[in-house]
């Protein structure tokens, strides 16, 4: 089933998967590749004994970028998987979503 935003909805049987649109998947991969590069950069900064405040600023940038990826995934999840499962009468998805959101907000 395809959601109106172009994202296929998640299966929630024995194998849980998510099928993102190619546009969203490419966006997420691009962001994650950038974050991966930032992490390598931070490692290099530590190895070169760069001033701590500069390293901490880079860590803050990585955390912000990772939070943005999490928000995109959460939005897609809520607009597809969660809605579908509620419509099917599976209200346990709310508890699952709340647990996930608590983990994201730590």
XYZ file of N, CA and C in Angstrom:
318
model
N 0.840 -1.173 0.000
C 0.000 0.000 0.000
C 0.888 1.240 0.000
N 0.548 2.231 -0.823
C 1.319 3.465 -0.910
C 0.550 4.573 -0.198
N 1.222 5.284 0.679
C 0.622 6.412 1.375
C 0.607 7.598 0.438
N -0.223 8.588 0.713
C -0.350 9.756 -0.144
C 0.945 10.551 -0.282
N 1.878 10.413 0.662
C 3.145 11.130 0.561
C 4.175 10.366 -0.269
N 3.742 9.264 -0.891
C 4.632 8.496 -1.752
C 5.424 7.441 -1.031
N 5.240 7.330 0.267
C 5.973 6.339 1.059
C 5.107 5.112 1.238
N 5.689 3.953 0.991
C 4.948 2.727 1.247
C 4.841 2.543 2.750
N 3.722 1.994 3.176
C 3.520 1.792 4.609
C 4.279 0.560 5.075
N 4.530 0.520 6.359
C 5.309 -0.551 6.965
C 4.492 -1.826 7.088
N 5.174 -2.933 6.995
C 4.566 -4.219 7.322
C 4.772 -4.408 8.814
N 3.818 -5.011 9.475
C 4.008 -5.224 10.905
C 3.702 -6.659 11.290
N 3.846 -7.550 10.339
C 3.677 -8.964 10.645
C 4.902 -9.477 11.357
N 5.311 -10.686 11.005
C 6.465 -11.274 11.672
C 7.764 -10.547 11.310
N 7.809 -9.973 10.129
C 9.002 -9.228 9.709
C 8.634 -7.764 9.569
N 9.199 -6.939 10.448
C 8.875 -5.516 10.422
C 9.855 -4.803 9.520
N 9.327 -4.136 8.513
C 10.162 -3.388 7.585
C 9.517 -2.045 7.308
N 10.285 -1.171 6.739
C 9.787 0.122 6.322
C 10.237 0.331 4.889
N 9.345 0.780 4.064
C 9.669 0.997 2.665
C 9.523 2.475 2.359
N 10.630 3.180 2.387
C 10.616 4.616 2.156
C 10.649 4.896 0.661
N 10.116 6.040 0.285
C 10.226 6.468 -1.100
C 11.708 6.630 -1.421
N 12.051 6.521 -2.687
C 13.458 6.690 -3.089
C 13.970 8.069 -2.720
N 13.107 9.079 -2.827
C 13.511 10.450 -2.486
C 13.891 10.543 -1.016
N 13.042 10.001 -0.128
C 13.337 10.047 1.295
C 14.564 9.206 1.628
N 14.637 8.022 1.042
C 15.786 7.151 1.306
C 17.088 7.831 0.892
N 17.105 8.440 -0.276
C 18.314 9.139 -0.737
C 18.653 10.314 0.171
N 17.623 11.032 0.640
C 17.826 12.147 1.558
C 18.463 11.648 2.858
N 17.920 10.560 3.405
C 18.448 10.005 4.648
C 19.885 9.519 4.471
N 20.150 8.830 3.371
C 21.505 8.314 3.126
C 22.495 9.458 2.968
N 22.096 10.507 2.254
C 22.974 11.675 2.092
C 23.291 12.293 3.445
N 22.271 12.463 4.271
C 22.475 13.041 5.601
C 23.380 12.152 6.452
N 23.146 10.833 6.411
C 23.957 9.913 7.209
C 25.404 9.859 6.717
N 25.601 9.952 5.412
C 26.968 10.006 4.881
C 27.684 11.259 5.361
N 26.961 12.377 5.401
C 27.550 13.628 5.883
C 27.908 13.504 7.358
N 27.022 12.903 8.140
C 27.284 12.703 9.577
C 28.494 11.800 9.767
N 28.567 10.745 8.967
C 29.717 9.835 9.046
C 31.018 10.589 8.774
N 31.002 11.472 7.796
C 32.185 12.288 7.505
C 32.516 13.226 8.646
N 31.472 13.797 9.263
C 31.701 14.684 10.400
C 32.340 13.923 11.563
N 31.899 12.696 11.785
C 32.471 11.879 12.868
C 33.952 11.602 12.591
N 34.269 11.263 11.342
C 35.683 11.053 10.996
C 36.485 12.329 11.206
N 35.864 13.464 10.894
C 36.529 14.749 11.110
C 36.793 15.012 12.573
N 35.839 14.686 13.409
C 36.019 14.861 14.862
C 37.143 13.970 15.362
N 37.173 12.741 14.885
C 38.251 11.830 15.280
C 39.605 12.427 14.893
N 39.684 12.970 13.697
C 40.927 13.609 13.253
C 41.295 14.810 14.108
N 40.281 15.564 14.528
C 40.540 16.717 15.387
C 41.131 16.275 16.724
N 40.593 15.191 17.281
C 41.114 14.669 18.546
C 42.554 14.214 18.356
N 42.808 13.496 17.267
C 44.161 13.008 16.988
C 45.155 14.151 16.826
N 44.693 15.313 16.331
C 45.569 16.471 16.096
C 45.585 17.443 17.279
N 44.962 17.033 18.380
C 44.912 17.870 19.583
C 44.320 19.254 19.314
N 43.255 19.299 18.531
C 42.560 20.561 18.257
C 41.926 21.066 19.555
N 41.789 22.354 19.657
C 41.215 23.006 20.839
C 39.854 22.386 21.165
N 39.666 22.053 22.431
C 38.466 21.321 22.894
C 37.161 21.988 22.475
N 37.072 23.301 22.579
C 35.841 24.002 22.253
C 35.467 23.789 20.785
N 36.460 23.745 19.913
C 36.200 23.500 18.487
C 35.648 22.091 18.270
N 36.184 21.133 18.991
C 35.695 19.747 18.895
C 34.272 19.665 19.429
N 34.020 20.302 20.549
C 32.681 20.277 21.139
C 31.646 20.901 20.205
N 32.024 21.954 19.501
C 31.113 22.564 18.527
C 30.797 21.601 17.386
N 31.771 20.836 16.966
C 31.532 19.844 15.910
C 30.637 18.708 16.415
N 30.834 18.319 17.664
C 29.973 17.288 18.261
C 28.529 17.784 18.306
N 28.326 19.039 18.673
C 26.979 19.615 18.710
C 26.350 19.603 17.315
N 27.145 19.878 16.296
C 26.640 19.869 14.923
C 26.215 18.465 14.506
N 26.997 17.466 14.896
C 26.661 16.077 14.577
C 25.376 15.667 15.301
N 25.266 16.036 16.563
C 24.055 15.696 17.313
C 22.821 16.323 16.673
N 22.936 17.558 16.245
C 21.829 18.242 15.590
C 21.456 17.551 14.278
N 22.462 17.168 13.504
C 22.214 16.488 12.231
C 21.561 15.130 12.458
N 22.009 14.406 13.464
C 21.429 13.101 13.776
C 19.983 13.248 14.268
N 19.722 14.290 15.049
C 18.353 14.564 15.491
C 17.439 14.857 14.299
N 17.955 15.560 13.296
C 17.160 15.859 12.102
C 16.800 14.575 11.352
N 17.734 13.629 11.257
C 17.453 12.335 10.628
C 16.376 11.607 11.430
N 16.496 11.620 12.741
C 15.503 10.980 13.594
C 14.121 11.583 13.419
N 14.055 12.909 13.305
C 12.757 13.568 13.106
C 12.122 13.162 11.785
N 12.914 13.092 10.729
C 12.384 12.667 9.428
C 11.833 11.249 9.489
N 12.588 10.362 10.110
C 12.128 8.978 10.236
C 10.882 8.879 11.106
N 10.852 9.613 12.189
C 9.708 9.586 13.085
C 8.456 10.096 12.386
N 8.595 11.173 11.646
C 7.451 11.718 10.909
C 6.905 10.699 9.909
N 7.787 10.089 9.146
C 7.358 9.078 8.185
C 6.701 7.897 8.872
N 7.259 7.479 9.984
C 6.717 6.354 10.740
C 5.303 6.666 11.239
N 5.126 7.871 11.771
C 3.824 8.246 12.294
C 2.780 8.382 11.182
N 3.199 8.895 10.036
C 2.264 9.107 8.931
C 1.912 7.818 8.192
N 2.678 6.767 8.422
C 2.394 5.531 7.690
C 2.115 4.383 8.652
N 3.138 3.819 9.219
C 3.004 2.622 10.063
C 2.024 2.821 11.210
N 2.182 3.904 11.945
C 1.362 4.112 13.136
C -0.110 4.280 12.750
N -0.370 5.100 11.755
C -1.757 5.307 11.315
C -2.372 3.998 10.842
N -1.618 3.249 10.039
C -2.145 1.987 9.514
C -2.481 1.018 10.645
N -1.587 0.900 11.596
C -1.820 -0.043 12.693
C -2.999 0.381 13.565
N -3.172 1.672 13.794
C -4.323 2.143 14.559
C -5.609 1.847 13.796
N -5.598 2.102 12.494
C -6.783 1.824 11.679
C -7.148 0.342 11.697
N -6.142 -0.502 11.868
C -6.381 -1.942 11.937
C -6.764 -2.389 13.350
N -6.837 -1.443 14.287
C -7.234 -1.765 15.651
C -6.086 -2.131 16.566
N -4.860 -2.004 16.092
C -3.682 -2.342 16.899
C -3.231 -1.091 17.653
N -3.722 -0.939 18.871
C -3.402 0.256 19.647
C -2.122 0.099 20.468
N -1.502 -1.071 20.428
C -0.211 -1.266 21.097
C 0.868 -0.408 20.438
N 0.627 -0.002 19.205
C 1.599 0.825 18.485
C 1.826 2.156 19.208
N 0.826 2.625 19.948
C 0.978 3.877 20.691
C 2.028 3.723 21.784
N 1.973 2.615 22.529
C 2.981 2.363 23.564
C 4.368 2.233 22.945
N 4.440 1.537 21.814
C 5.721 1.383 21.108
C 6.261 2.741 20.682
N 5.390 3.589 20.148
C 5.791 4.921 19.702
C 6.259 5.775 20.879
N 5.548 5.711 21.995
C 5.949 6.483 23.165
C 7.313 6.051 23.692
N 7.579 4.755 23.717
C 8.892 4.258 24.139
C 9.987 4.766 23.214
N 9.714 4.721 21.924
C 10.703 5.195 20.946
C 10.951 6.686 21.103
N 9.892 7.453 21.284
C 10.050 8.901 21.446
C 10.827 9.230 22.709
N 10.587 8.482 23.791
C 11.353 8.697 25.026
C 12.835 8.443 24.802
N 13.163 7.416 24.028
C 14.566 7.122 23.720
C 15.178 8.254 22.905
N 14.430 8.780 21.954
C 14.937 9.858 21.105
C 15.153 11.143 21.883
N 14.381 11.344 22.934
C 14.440 12.610 23.670
C 15.408 12.576 24.834
N 16.124 11.483 25.051
C 17.082 11.403 26.165
C 18.237 12.327 25.937
